[in-house]
Amino acid sequence: MRCVSAWSPAGLSGIFETHIVEDPLLTGARGAGLALKKGVTVTACESEQQGVKISISDGGKIIPTVSTVAKKLLSMFPGQLGVEIYVDVSVPIGGGLGTSGASALATALAMGRLLGLRLSYLDLAKIAHVAEVECKTGLGTVSGLVVGGVVIVVRPGAPGNDLVDRLLFDKDMKAIIGFFGSRSKPEILSSARLPLIDTVGKRLIDELIHERSLEKLLEVSKRFSLETGLVTESVKRAFRALEEAGIPYAGQTQIGDAVFTLVHDEQVDRAVGVLNNLKAKTIVSEVSWEPARLV
Amino acid sequence: MRCVSAWSPAGLSGIFETHIVEDPLLTGARGAGLALKKGVTVTACESEQQGVKISISDGGKIIPTVSTVAKKLLSMFPGQLGVEIYVDVSVPIGGGLGTSGASALATALAMGRLLGLRLSYLDLAKIAHVAEVECKTGLGTVSGLVVGGVVIVVRPGAPGNDLVDRLLFDKDMKAIIGFFGSRSKPEILSSARLPLIDTVGKRLIDELIHERSLEKLLEVSKRFSLETGLVTESVKRAFRALEEAGIPYAGQTQIGDAVFTLVHDEQVDRAVGVLNNLKAKTIVSEVSWEPARLV
């Protein structure tokens, strides 16, 4: 059975401004966040059974997005073939860690190669982006995962139509994420609060773009979660506890019930201690300069 | 003495079409090539001596470009400071392996962080790109090194203005480069042959963009070097010897006296043997999915 695997960083964003128009290739979000070394590995294998079969290591919430990508690519294959897809997710799903976008992108890369489709990286990333938009699981995530690093999506849209900048960070810095629970993204993205969220997001992203620094990214992320009311009680407590421990720069993963920060090595234990005390599931990861790719 | 280091992949291109206009941010080249895991490390250190001092591990040809970047950034620093820059190049200089662009980009990243300038990755990459254009050492190299992988520069220009796509390649593939000697780039880029070169380049890049595959990249690279007359006698011999050994897909590094190919693991020894027989300095490297970054 021939198989191809692809990996994608997980990705979190601390701030966003949606940009939803008729064309899904121009739909997206401005925003900022991180690509993480912890992520998702997707293995796509030829199968004798027609159609697409999907198995996911942790929960099933992202199946619709992965399935949309897989069916789209299979429909472009000129012969008769079935595909089995195994998604191995090493971070929690539903916590604003970009698992749907990462899985969609890795699925597109693995299947593009497995089927020998003459599609480039951007062709495949566009298919993953459109699946995210259609399934309402994300808007700007794929843009960041195609680039890697600490990213600012300056112009929204599918990869190739977007514009992504990055921020420098010291080599000893680690991302710390405290995950409190799952949260439904489609609900918030369809809610009446969206115009307010976008107004706040636009103002703060403009501030960040004016002063492109890591501290500013974390500062506007925190203010975004507070000013939009997207902040959860758990994250609010985490902001306070981190501040008391001398870590004032932190944000909320959008749209999740999780807090994140980026600290130097000597502060890692302290940040983890604070989050463990709050009963968060705590993840420590380097930032990934590598984009999603075949492995 | 405070120091900051940055790394950049080396980069080669097999084909190009220059796009030279008045604005250096819109000047660049369309083309295609590889970012390599072998590359350049630049360390920038604060110094008590005013101005910029540069040391390079292998030859001095790329000093003007590095110096242009360093002086530009130092001029943006609000205080009085001197900088010492150490460039450690692990591939030959002058062979079309992008060492000037890689050194310029790594210098920009290291100095941007050392000086605490509030410049983003794209801001710094633009400075490196403009230095390459001004010093006539390259046109589209920085575009590829900012992205990583097997790249196609679809729209020319400085990073942020350009559009770069990538091709997928199997994980066991290695880039093999046979380096025959140094070659002067400014001379060719100012020559009367440039209109012919660009006509051939445009036609073949359009072919590649129409059929985005690795084989096509190598095929148009070889045809480009032959049809433009840029091919050297050594590279012509290498094409023939590789073909006889069952490796028909190879190109010439532009603008260098070196041949390159991308082969599966089981063909690496054969390709290296052929190039060693021709007395080439032979380099084996993985393709780097990582862009230039702080280390």
Coordinates of C-alpha atoms in Angstrom, one line a residue:
Chain A
M1 CA 0.0 0.0 0.0
R2 CA 1.6 3.2 -1.1
C3 CA 1.5 6.1 1.4
V4 CA 2.7 9.7 1.6
S5 CA 3.0 11.7 4.8
A6 CA 3.0 15.4 5.4
W7 CA 3.5 17.5 8.5
S8 CA 2.1 20.9 9.5
P9 CA 3.0 23.0 12.4
A10 CA 0.0 23.7 14.8
G11 CA -0.8 27.4 14.7
L12 CA -2.4 29.9 17.1
S13 CA -3.5 33.4 16.5
G14 CA -3.9 36.0 19.3
I15 CA -5.8 38.6 17.3
F16 CA -7.8 38.7 14.1
E17 CA -10.1 40.8 11.8
T18 CA -12.3 38.7 9.6
H19 CA -12.5 39.5 5.9
I20 CA -15.4 37.6 4.4
V21 CA -16.4 38.1 0.8
E22 CA -18.0 36.0 -1.9
D23 CA -14.8 34.6 -3.3
P24 CA -13.3 32.1 -0.8
L25 CA -9.8 32.8 -2.3
L26 CA -10.1 36.4 -1.3
T27 CA -11.8 35.6 2.0
G28 CA -9.5 35.3 5.0
A29 CA -8.5 37.2 8.1
R30 CA -5.8 39.7 9.0
G31 CA -4.2 38.8 12.3
A32 CA -1.1 37.6 14.1
G33 CA 0.2 34.4 15.8
L34 CA 2.7 31.6 16.0
A35 CA 3.5 28.4 14.0
L36 CA 4.5 25.7 16.5
K37 CA 7.0 22.8 16.3
K38 CA 4.2 20.6 17.8
G39 CA 1.7 19.9 15.1
V40 CA -0.1 17.4 12.9
T41 CA 1.1 14.6 10.7
V42 CA -1.2 13.2 8.0
T43 CA -0.6 10.0 6.2
A44 CA -2.5 9.4 3.0
C45 CA -2.6 5.8 1.6
E46 CA -4.0 4.2 -1.5
S47 CA -6.9 1.9 -0.7
E48 CA -8.8 -0.7 -2.5
Q49 CA -12.0 0.7 -1.1
Q50 CA -13.4 3.5 -3.2
G51 CA -13.8 7.0 -1.6
V52 CA -12.2 8.5 1.4
K53 CA -11.8 7.1 4.9
I54 CA -10.5 9.3 7.7
S55 CA -9.1 8.3 11.1
I56 CA -8.1 11.0 13.6
S57 CA -5.9 10.4 16.7
D58 CA -7.9 12.7 19.0
G59 CA -11.5 13.5 18.5
G60 CA -13.5 14.0 15.3
K61 CA -14.3 17.7 15.1
I62 CA -12.0 18.5 12.3
I63 CA -13.1 15.6 10.0
P64 CA -15.4 17.8 7.8
T65 CA -12.5 20.1 6.8
V66 CA -10.1 17.2 6.2
S67 CA -12.8 15.4 4.3
T68 CA -13.6 18.4 2.1
V69 CA -9.9 18.6 1.1
A70 CA -9.6 14.9 0.5
K71 CA -12.7 14.6 -1.7
K72 CA -11.7 17.7 -3.7
L73 CA -8.3 16.2 -4.5
L74 CA -9.7 12.7 -5.2
S75 CA -12.1 14.3 -7.7
M76 CA -9.1 15.7 -9.6
F77 CA -7.5 12.2 -10.0
P78 CA -8.2 10.9 -13.5
G79 CA -8.5 7.2 -12.4
Q80 CA -10.5 5.1 -9.9
L81 CA -8.9 5.1 -6.5
G82 CA -9.8 5.1 -2.8
V83 CA -7.7 6.8 -0.1
E84 CA -7.3 6.2 3.6
I85 CA -6.2 9.2 5.7
Y86 CA -4.6 9.0 9.2
V87 CA -4.4 12.3 11.1
D88 CA -2.1 12.3 14.1
V89 CA -2.6 15.4 16.2
S90 CA -0.1 16.2 19.0
V91 CA -1.9 19.2 20.4
P92 CA -5.5 19.6 21.7
I93 CA -8.3 20.1 19.2
G94 CA -10.8 22.9 19.6
G95 CA -8.4 25.2 21.6
G96 CA -7.5 27.7 19.0
L97 CA -4.4 25.7 18.0
G98 CA -5.1 25.6 14.3
T99 CA -5.6 21.8 14.1
S100 CA -8.2 22.0 11.4
G101 CA -6.1 24.3 9.2
A102 CA -3.0 22.2 9.9
S103 CA -4.8 18.9 9.1
A104 CA -6.3 20.3 6.0
L105 CA -3.0 21.6 4.7
A106 CA -1.1 18.4 5.5
T107 CA -3.8 16.4 3.9
A108 CA -3.6 18.5 0.8
L109 CA 0.2 18.1 0.6
A110 CA 0.2 14.4 1.2
M111 CA -2.7 13.6 -1.2
G112 CA -1.3 15.9 -3.9
R113 CA 1.9 13.9 -3.9
L114 CA 0.2 10.5 -3.4
L115 CA -2.1 11.0 -6.4
G116 CA 0.7 12.5 -8.5
L117 CA -1.4 15.6 -9.2
R118 CA 0.6 18.3 -10.9
L119 CA -0.3 20.8 -8.3
S120 CA 2.2 23.2 -6.7
Y121 CA 2.4 24.1 -3.0
L122 CA 0.3 27.2 -3.4
D123 CA -2.3 25.2 -5.5
L124 CA -2.7 22.7 -2.6
A125 CA -2.6 25.4 0.1
K126 CA -5.4 27.2 -1.7
I127 CA -7.6 24.0 -1.6
A128 CA -6.9 23.7 2.2
H129 CA -7.8 27.4 2.7
V130 CA -11.0 27.1 0.8
A131 CA -12.0 24.0 2.8
E132 CA -11.5 26.0 6.0
V133 CA -13.6 28.8 4.8
E134 CA -16.4 26.5 3.5
C135 CA -16.5 24.5 6.8
K136 CA -16.2 27.7 8.9
T137 CA -13.3 26.2 10.9
G138 CA -10.8 29.0 10.2
L139 CA -9.9 32.0 8.0
G140 CA -6.3 33.0 8.3
T141 CA -4.7 29.9 9.7
V142 CA -3.4 28.3 6.5
S143 CA -1.8 31.6 5.5
G144 CA 0.5 31.3 8.6
L145 CA 1.2 27.6 8.3
V146 CA 2.5 28.1 4.8
V147 CA 5.1 30.5 6.0
G148 CA 6.1 29.6 9.6
G149 CA 7.5 31.6 12.4
V150 CA 5.9 34.4 14.4
V151 CA 3.6 35.7 11.7
I152 CA 1.5 38.7 10.9
V153 CA -1.1 38.3 8.2
V154 CA -1.0 41.8 6.8
R155 CA -3.3 41.1 3.8
P156 CA -6.0 38.4 4.1
G157 CA -6.8 35.8 1.6
A158 CA -5.7 32.4 0.4
P159 CA -2.0 31.7 0.2
G160 CA -0.7 33.5 -2.9
N161 CA -3.3 36.2 -2.5
D162 CA -2.4 37.1 1.1
L163 CA 0.7 38.9 2.4
V164 CA 2.4 37.4 5.5
D165 CA 5.2 39.2 7.5
R166 CA 7.2 37.7 10.4
L167 CA 8.7 39.0 13.6
L168 CA 12.2 38.1 14.9
F169 CA 12.5 36.4 18.2
D170 CA 15.5 35.3 20.3
K171 CA 16.6 31.7 19.7
D172 CA 16.0 30.7 23.4
M173 CA 12.3 31.6 23.3
K174 CA 9.6 29.0 23.8
A175 CA 5.8 29.2 23.3
I176 CA 3.8 28.2 26.4
I177 CA 0.2 27.3 26.0
G178 CA -2.3 26.7 28.8
F179 CA -5.4 24.9 27.4
F180 CA -8.6 25.0 29.4
G181 CA -11.1 23.4 27.1
S182 CA -12.7 23.2 23.7
R183 CA -14.8 26.0 22.2
S184 CA -17.0 26.1 19.1
K185 CA -15.6 28.4 16.4
P186 CA -18.5 28.4 13.9
E187 CA -20.8 29.8 16.5
I188 CA -18.7 32.9 17.3
L189 CA -17.9 33.5 13.6
S190 CA -21.6 33.7 12.8
S191 CA -22.5 35.7 15.9
A192 CA -23.9 39.2 16.1
R193 CA -20.7 40.2 18.0
L194 CA -18.6 39.8 14.9
P195 CA -18.8 43.5 13.8
L196 CA -17.5 44.6 17.2
I197 CA -14.8 42.0 17.2
D198 CA -13.7 43.2 13.8
T199 CA -13.6 46.8 14.8
V200 CA -11.4 46.1 17.8
G201 CA -9.3 43.7 15.7
K202 CA -8.7 46.2 12.9
R203 CA -7.6 48.9 15.3
L204 CA -5.2 46.7 17.2
I205 CA -3.7 45.0 14.2
D206 CA -3.0 48.4 12.7
E207 CA -1.2 49.2 15.9
L208 CA 0.8 46.0 15.6
I209 CA 1.7 46.7 12.0
H210 CA 2.8 50.1 12.9
E211 CA 5.2 48.7 15.5
R212 CA 6.2 45.2 14.5
S213 CA 7.6 43.7 17.7
L214 CA 6.9 40.5 19.7
E215 CA 6.0 42.4 22.9
K216 CA 3.4 44.4 20.8
L217 CA 2.0 41.2 19.4
L218 CA 1.4 39.8 22.9
E219 CA 0.1 43.2 24.2
V220 CA -2.5 43.6 21.4
S221 CA -3.5 39.9 21.7
K222 CA -4.3 40.4 25.4
R223 CA -6.2 43.7 24.8
F224 CA -8.1 42.1 21.9
S225 CA -9.4 39.3 24.0
L226 CA -10.4 41.7 26.8
E227 CA -11.9 44.5 24.6
T228 CA -13.9 42.1 22.4
G229 CA -15.2 40.1 25.3
L230 CA -13.9 36.9 23.7
V231 CA -11.9 36.3 26.9
T232 CA -13.0 33.3 29.0
E233 CA -13.0 33.3 32.8
S234 CA -10.1 30.8 32.8
V235 CA -8.0 32.9 30.5
K236 CA -8.7 36.0 32.6
R237 CA -7.5 34.2 35.7
A238 CA -4.4 33.0 33.7
F239 CA -3.6 36.6 32.6
R240 CA -3.7 37.7 36.3
A241 CA -1.6 34.8 37.6
L242 CA 1.0 35.2 34.9
E243 CA 1.2 39.0 35.6
E244 CA 1.7 38.3 39.3
A245 CA 4.5 35.9 38.3
G246 CA 6.2 38.7 36.3
I247 CA 5.0 37.6 32.9
P248 CA 2.8 40.5 31.7
Y249 CA 2.9 39.6 28.0
A250 CA 0.3 36.9 27.1
G251 CA -2.6 36.5 24.9
Q252 CA -5.6 34.2 24.3
T253 CA -5.6 31.8 21.4
Q254 CA -8.4 32.7 19.0
I255 CA -11.0 31.3 19.1
G256 CA -10.2 29.0 22.0
D257 CA -10.3 28.7 25.8
A258 CA -6.5 28.8 26.1
V259 CA -3.8 31.3 27.0
F260 CA -0.4 31.6 25.4
T261 CA 2.9 33.4 25.9
L262 CA 6.4 33.4 24.5
V263 CA 9.2 33.6 27.1
H264 CA 12.9 33.1 27.4
D265 CA 14.2 29.8 28.6
E266 CA 14.7 30.9 32.2
Q267 CA 11.0 31.9 32.5
V268 CA 9.6 28.6 31.1
D269 CA 9.4 26.7 34.4
R270 CA 7.7 29.7 36.1
A271 CA 5.1 30.0 33.3
V272 CA 4.4 26.3 33.3
G273 CA 4.0 26.3 37.1
V274 CA 1.5 29.1 37.0
L275 CA -0.6 27.3 34.3
N276 CA -0.4 23.9 36.0
N277 CA -1.7 25.6 39.2
L278 CA -4.7 26.7 37.3
K279 CA -5.3 23.1 36.1
A280 CA -4.5 24.0 32.5
K281 CA -3.2 21.3 30.1
T282 CA 0.1 23.0 29.5
I283 CA 2.1 22.7 26.2
V284 CA 5.7 23.9 25.7
S285 CA 6.8 24.2 22.1
E286 CA 9.4 25.9 20.1
V287 CA 8.2 28.2 17.3
S288 CA 8.5 26.5 13.9
W289 CA 10.3 28.4 11.2
E290 CA 9.4 25.4 8.9
P291 CA 6.2 25.6 7.0
A292 CA 4.0 22.5 6.4
R293 CA 5.8 20.1 4.2
L294 CA 6.1 16.5 3.1
V295 CA 7.9 14.2 5.6
Chain B
M1 CA 30.5 41.9 23.6
R2 CA 26.9 41.3 22.6
C3 CA 26.5 39.3 19.4
V4 CA 23.5 38.0 17.4
S5 CA 23.8 35.2 14.8
A6 CA 21.5 34.5 11.8
W7 CA 21.6 31.7 9.3
S8 CA 20.5 31.6 5.7
P9 CA 20.2 28.6 3.3
A10 CA 22.4 28.9 0.2
G11 CA 20.3 29.2 -2.9
L12 CA 20.7 28.3 -6.5
S13 CA 18.6 29.1 -9.5
G14 CA 18.5 27.1 -12.7
I15 CA 16.6 29.6 -14.8
F16 CA 15.8 33.3 -14.7
E17 CA 14.2 36.3 -16.5
T18 CA 15.4 39.6 -15.2
H19 CA 13.0 42.4 -14.4
I20 CA 15.0 45.6 -14.0
V21 CA 13.1 48.8 -13.4
E22 CA 13.9 52.1 -11.6
D23 CA 12.5 51.1 -8.2
P24 CA 14.8 48.5 -6.7
L25 CA 11.8 47.2 -4.6
L26 CA 10.0 46.3 -7.9
T27 CA 13.2 45.1 -9.6
G28 CA 13.9 41.4 -9.4
A29 CA 13.8 38.2 -11.5
R30 CA 11.3 35.5 -12.2
G31 CA 12.9 32.1 -12.0
A32 CA 13.2 28.8 -10.2
G33 CA 15.7 27.0 -7.9
L34 CA 16.4 25.5 -4.6
A35 CA 17.2 26.6 -1.0
L36 CA 19.9 24.4 0.5
K37 CA 20.5 23.2 4.1
K38 CA 24.1 24.1 3.5
G39 CA 24.4 27.9 3.8
V40 CA 25.7 30.9 5.5
T41 CA 26.0 31.9 9.2
V42 CA 26.5 35.6 10.0
T43 CA 27.4 36.8 13.5
A44 CA 27.1 40.5 14.2
C45 CA 28.7 41.9 17.3
E46 CA 28.8 45.3 19.0
S47 CA 32.2 46.8 18.7
E48 CA 33.9 49.8 20.4
Q49 CA 35.3 50.8 17.0
Q50 CA 32.9 53.0 15.0
G51 CA 31.7 51.8 11.7
V52 CA 31.4 48.4 10.2
K53 CA 34.2 45.7 10.0
I54 CA 33.6 42.5 8.0
S55 CA 35.4 39.2 8.0
I56 CA 34.5 36.4 5.5
S57 CA 35.5 32.8 5.9
D58 CA 36.1 32.2 2.2
G59 CA 37.1 35.0 -0.2
G60 CA 36.0 38.6 -0.3
K61 CA 33.7 38.9 -3.4
I62 CA 30.5 39.3 -1.5
I63 CA 31.8 42.0 0.9
P64 CA 30.2 44.9 -1.0
T65 CA 26.7 43.5 -0.6
V66 CA 27.1 42.6 3.0
S67 CA 28.7 46.0 3.7
T68 CA 25.8 47.8 2.0
V69 CA 23.3 46.1 4.2
A70 CA 25.3 46.6 7.4
K71 CA 25.9 50.3 6.7
K72 CA 22.2 50.9 5.9
L73 CA 21.1 49.3 9.2
L74 CA 23.8 51.1 11.2
S75 CA 22.5 54.4 9.8
M76 CA 19.1 53.6 11.2
F77 CA 20.4 53.1 14.7
P78 CA 19.8 56.2 16.8
G79 CA 23.0 56.0 18.9
Q80 CA 26.8 55.7 18.2
L81 CA 27.8 52.1 17.7
G82 CA 30.3 50.1 15.7
V83 CA 29.6 46.5 14.4
E84 CA 31.9 43.6 13.6
I85 CA 30.4 41.1 11.2
Y86 CA 31.7 37.5 10.7
V87 CA 30.4 35.6 7.7
D88 CA 30.9 31.9 7.7
V89 CA 30.1 30.5 4.2
S90 CA 29.9 26.7 3.9
V91 CA 29.5 26.5 0.1
P92 CA 31.8 27.9 -2.7
I93 CA 31.4 31.7 -3.5
G94 CA 31.0 32.7 -7.1
G95 CA 29.3 29.5 -8.3
G96 CA 25.7 30.6 -8.5
L97 CA 25.0 29.3 -5.0
G98 CA 23.5 32.6 -3.8
T99 CA 26.1 33.3 -1.2
S100 CA 25.8 37.1 -1.6
G101 CA 22.1 37.1 -1.2
A102 CA 22.3 34.6 1.7
S103 CA 25.0 36.7 3.4
A104 CA 23.1 39.9 2.9
L105 CA 19.9 38.4 4.3
A106 CA 21.5 36.8 7.3
T107 CA 23.4 40.1 8.0
A108 CA 20.1 42.0 7.9
L109 CA 18.4 39.6 10.3
A110 CA 21.3 39.5 12.7
M111 CA 21.9 43.3 12.7
G112 CA 18.2 44.1 12.9
R113 CA 18.0 42.2 16.2
L114 CA 21.4 43.2 17.5
L115 CA 20.5 46.9 17.1
G116 CA 17.0 46.4 18.5
L117 CA 15.6 48.1 15.4
R118 CA 11.8 47.7 15.2
L119 CA 12.0 46.1 11.7
S120 CA 10.0 43.1 10.7
Y121 CA 11.4 40.1 8.7
L122 CA 10.1 41.6 5.4
D123 CA 11.5 45.1 6.3
L124 CA 15.0 43.4 6.7
A125 CA 14.6 41.2 3.7
K126 CA 13.8 44.2 1.6
I127 CA 17.0 45.9 2.7
A128 CA 19.0 42.7 1.7
H129 CA 17.2 42.6 -1.7
V130 CA 17.9 46.3 -2.5
A131 CA 21.6 45.8 -1.6
E132 CA 21.8 42.8 -4.1
V133 CA 20.2 44.9 -6.8
E134 CA 22.5 47.9 -6.1
C135 CA 25.6 45.8 -6.0
K136 CA 24.5 43.8 -9.1
T137 CA 25.1 40.5 -7.2
G138 CA 21.7 39.1 -7.6
L139 CA 18.0 39.8 -8.4
G140 CA 15.7 37.0 -7.2
T141 CA 17.8 35.2 -4.7
V142 CA 16.5 36.8 -1.5
S143 CA 13.0 36.1 -2.6
G144 CA 13.7 32.3 -2.5
L145 CA 15.7 32.4 0.7
V146 CA 12.8 34.1 2.6
V147 CA 10.6 31.2 1.7
G148 CA 12.7 28.0 1.4
G149 CA 12.1 24.7 -0.4
V150 CA 12.1 24.2 -4.2
V151 CA 10.9 27.6 -5.3
I152 CA 9.4 29.3 -8.3
V153 CA 9.5 33.1 -8.2
V154 CA 6.3 33.7 -10.1
R155 CA 6.2 37.5 -9.7
P156 CA 9.6 39.3 -9.3
G157 CA 10.4 42.0 -6.8
A158 CA 11.6 42.5 -3.2
P159 CA 10.1 40.1 -0.6
G160 CA 6.5 41.4 0.1
N161 CA 6.1 42.6 -3.5
D162 CA 7.1 39.2 -5.1
L163 CA 5.1 36.0 -5.3
V164 CA 6.9 32.7 -4.6
D165 CA 5.5 29.2 -5.2
R166 CA 7.0 25.9 -4.2
L167 CA 7.2 22.4 -5.6
L168 CA 6.8 19.2 -3.6
F169 CA 9.6 16.7 -3.6
D170 CA 10.0 13.2 -2.0
K171 CA 11.6 13.3 1.4
D172 CA 14.6 11.1 0.3
M173 CA 15.7 13.5 -2.4
K174 CA 19.1 15.3 -2.2
A175 CA 20.5 18.2 -4.2
I176 CA 23.9 17.4 -5.8
I177 CA 26.0 20.3 -7.0
G178 CA 29.2 20.0 -9.0
F179 CA 31.2 23.2 -8.8
F180 CA 33.8 23.9 -11.5
G181 CA 34.8 27.5 -10.7
S182 CA 33.9 31.1 -10.1
R183 CA 32.2 33.4 -12.6
S184 CA 31.5 37.1 -12.7
K185 CA 27.8 37.9 -12.4
P186 CA 27.8 41.7 -12.9
E187 CA 29.5 41.2 -16.3
I188 CA 26.8 38.9 -17.6
L189 CA 23.9 41.0 -16.1
S190 CA 25.2 44.0 -18.0
S191 CA 26.0 42.3 -21.3
A192 CA 24.4 42.7 -24.6
R193 CA 23.2 39.1 -24.4
L194 CA 20.7 39.9 -21.7
P195 CA 17.7 40.5 -24.0
L196 CA 18.2 37.1 -25.6
I197 CA 18.6 35.5 -22.2
D198 CA 15.4 37.1 -21.0
T199 CA 13.5 36.0 -24.0
V200 CA 14.5 32.4 -23.5
G201 CA 14.0 32.7 -19.8
K202 CA 10.4 34.0 -20.1
R203 CA 9.4 31.3 -22.5
L204 CA 10.7 28.5 -20.3
I205 CA 9.5 29.9 -17.0
D206 CA 6.0 30.2 -18.5
E207 CA 6.3 26.5 -19.5
L208 CA 7.3 25.6 -15.9
I209 CA 4.5 27.7 -14.4
H210 CA 2.1 25.9 -16.7
E211 CA 3.3 22.5 -15.5
R212 CA 4.7 22.9 -11.9
S213 CA 6.8 19.8 -11.4
L214 CA 10.3 19.0 -10.3
E215 CA 11.2 17.2 -13.5
K216 CA 10.0 20.2 -15.5
L217 CA 12.1 22.5 -13.3
L218 CA 15.3 20.5 -14.1
E219 CA 14.3 20.1 -17.8
V220 CA 13.8 23.9 -18.4
S221 CA 17.0 24.7 -16.4
K222 CA 19.0 22.5 -18.7
R223 CA 17.4 23.9 -21.8
F224 CA 17.8 27.5 -20.5
S225 CA 21.6 27.1 -20.1
L226 CA 21.9 25.6 -23.6
E227 CA 19.6 27.9 -25.5
T228 CA 21.0 31.1 -23.9
G229 CA 24.6 30.0 -24.4
L230 CA 25.2 30.6 -20.7
V231 CA 26.4 27.0 -20.5
T232 CA 30.1 26.5 -19.8
E233 CA 32.2 23.7 -21.3
S234 CA 32.5 22.0 -17.9
V235 CA 28.7 22.0 -17.4
K236 CA 28.1 20.7 -20.9
R237 CA 30.4 17.8 -20.2
A238 CA 28.6 17.2 -16.9
F239 CA 25.2 17.1 -18.5
R240 CA 26.5 14.5 -20.9
A241 CA 28.2 12.4 -18.2
L242 CA 25.1 12.5 -16.0
E243 CA 22.8 11.5 -18.9
E244 CA 25.1 8.5 -19.7
A245 CA 24.8 7.5 -16.0
G246 CA 21.0 7.6 -16.3
I247 CA 20.5 11.0 -14.7
P248 CA 18.9 13.1 -17.5
Y249 CA 17.5 15.8 -15.3
A250 CA 20.1 18.4 -14.4
G251 CA 20.6 22.2 -14.7
Q252 CA 23.3 24.8 -14.5
T253 CA 23.4 27.1 -11.5
Q254 CA 22.8 30.7 -12.7
I255 CA 25.1 32.5 -13.1
G256 CA 27.8 30.1 -12.2
D257 CA 30.1 27.4 -13.6
A258 CA 28.3 24.6 -11.7
V259 CA 25.9 21.8 -12.4
F260 CA 23.0 20.7 -10.1
T261 CA 20.5 18.0 -9.9
L262 CA 18.0 16.6 -7.4
V263 CA 18.0 12.8 -7.1
H264 CA 16.6 10.0 -4.9
D265 CA 18.9 8.6 -2.2
E266 CA 19.9 5.5 -4.3
Q267 CA 21.2 7.8 -7.1
V268 CA 23.3 10.0 -4.9
D269 CA 26.5 8.0 -5.0
R270 CA 26.3 7.6 -8.8
A271 CA 25.8 11.4 -9.3
V272 CA 28.6 12.2 -7.0
G273 CA 30.9 9.7 -8.7
V274 CA 30.2 11.2 -12.1
L275 CA 31.0 14.8 -10.9
N276 CA 34.1 13.7 -9.0
N277 CA 35.4 12.1 -12.2
L278 CA 35.0 15.5 -13.9
K279 CA 37.1 17.0 -11.1
A280 CA 34.2 19.1 -9.8
K281 CA 34.1 20.2 -6.2
T282 CA 30.9 18.2 -5.3
I283 CA 28.4 19.2 -2.7
V284 CA 25.5 17.1 -1.4
S285 CA 22.8 18.9 0.5
E286 CA 19.2 18.4 1.6
V287 CA 16.8 21.1 0.4
S288 CA 15.9 23.5 3.2
W289 CA 12.3 24.1 4.0
E290 CA 13.5 26.6 6.6
P291 CA 14.0 30.2 5.4
A292 CA 16.8 32.4 6.7
R293 CA 16.3 33.0 10.4
L294 CA 18.0 33.9 13.7
V295 CA 20.0 31.1 15.3

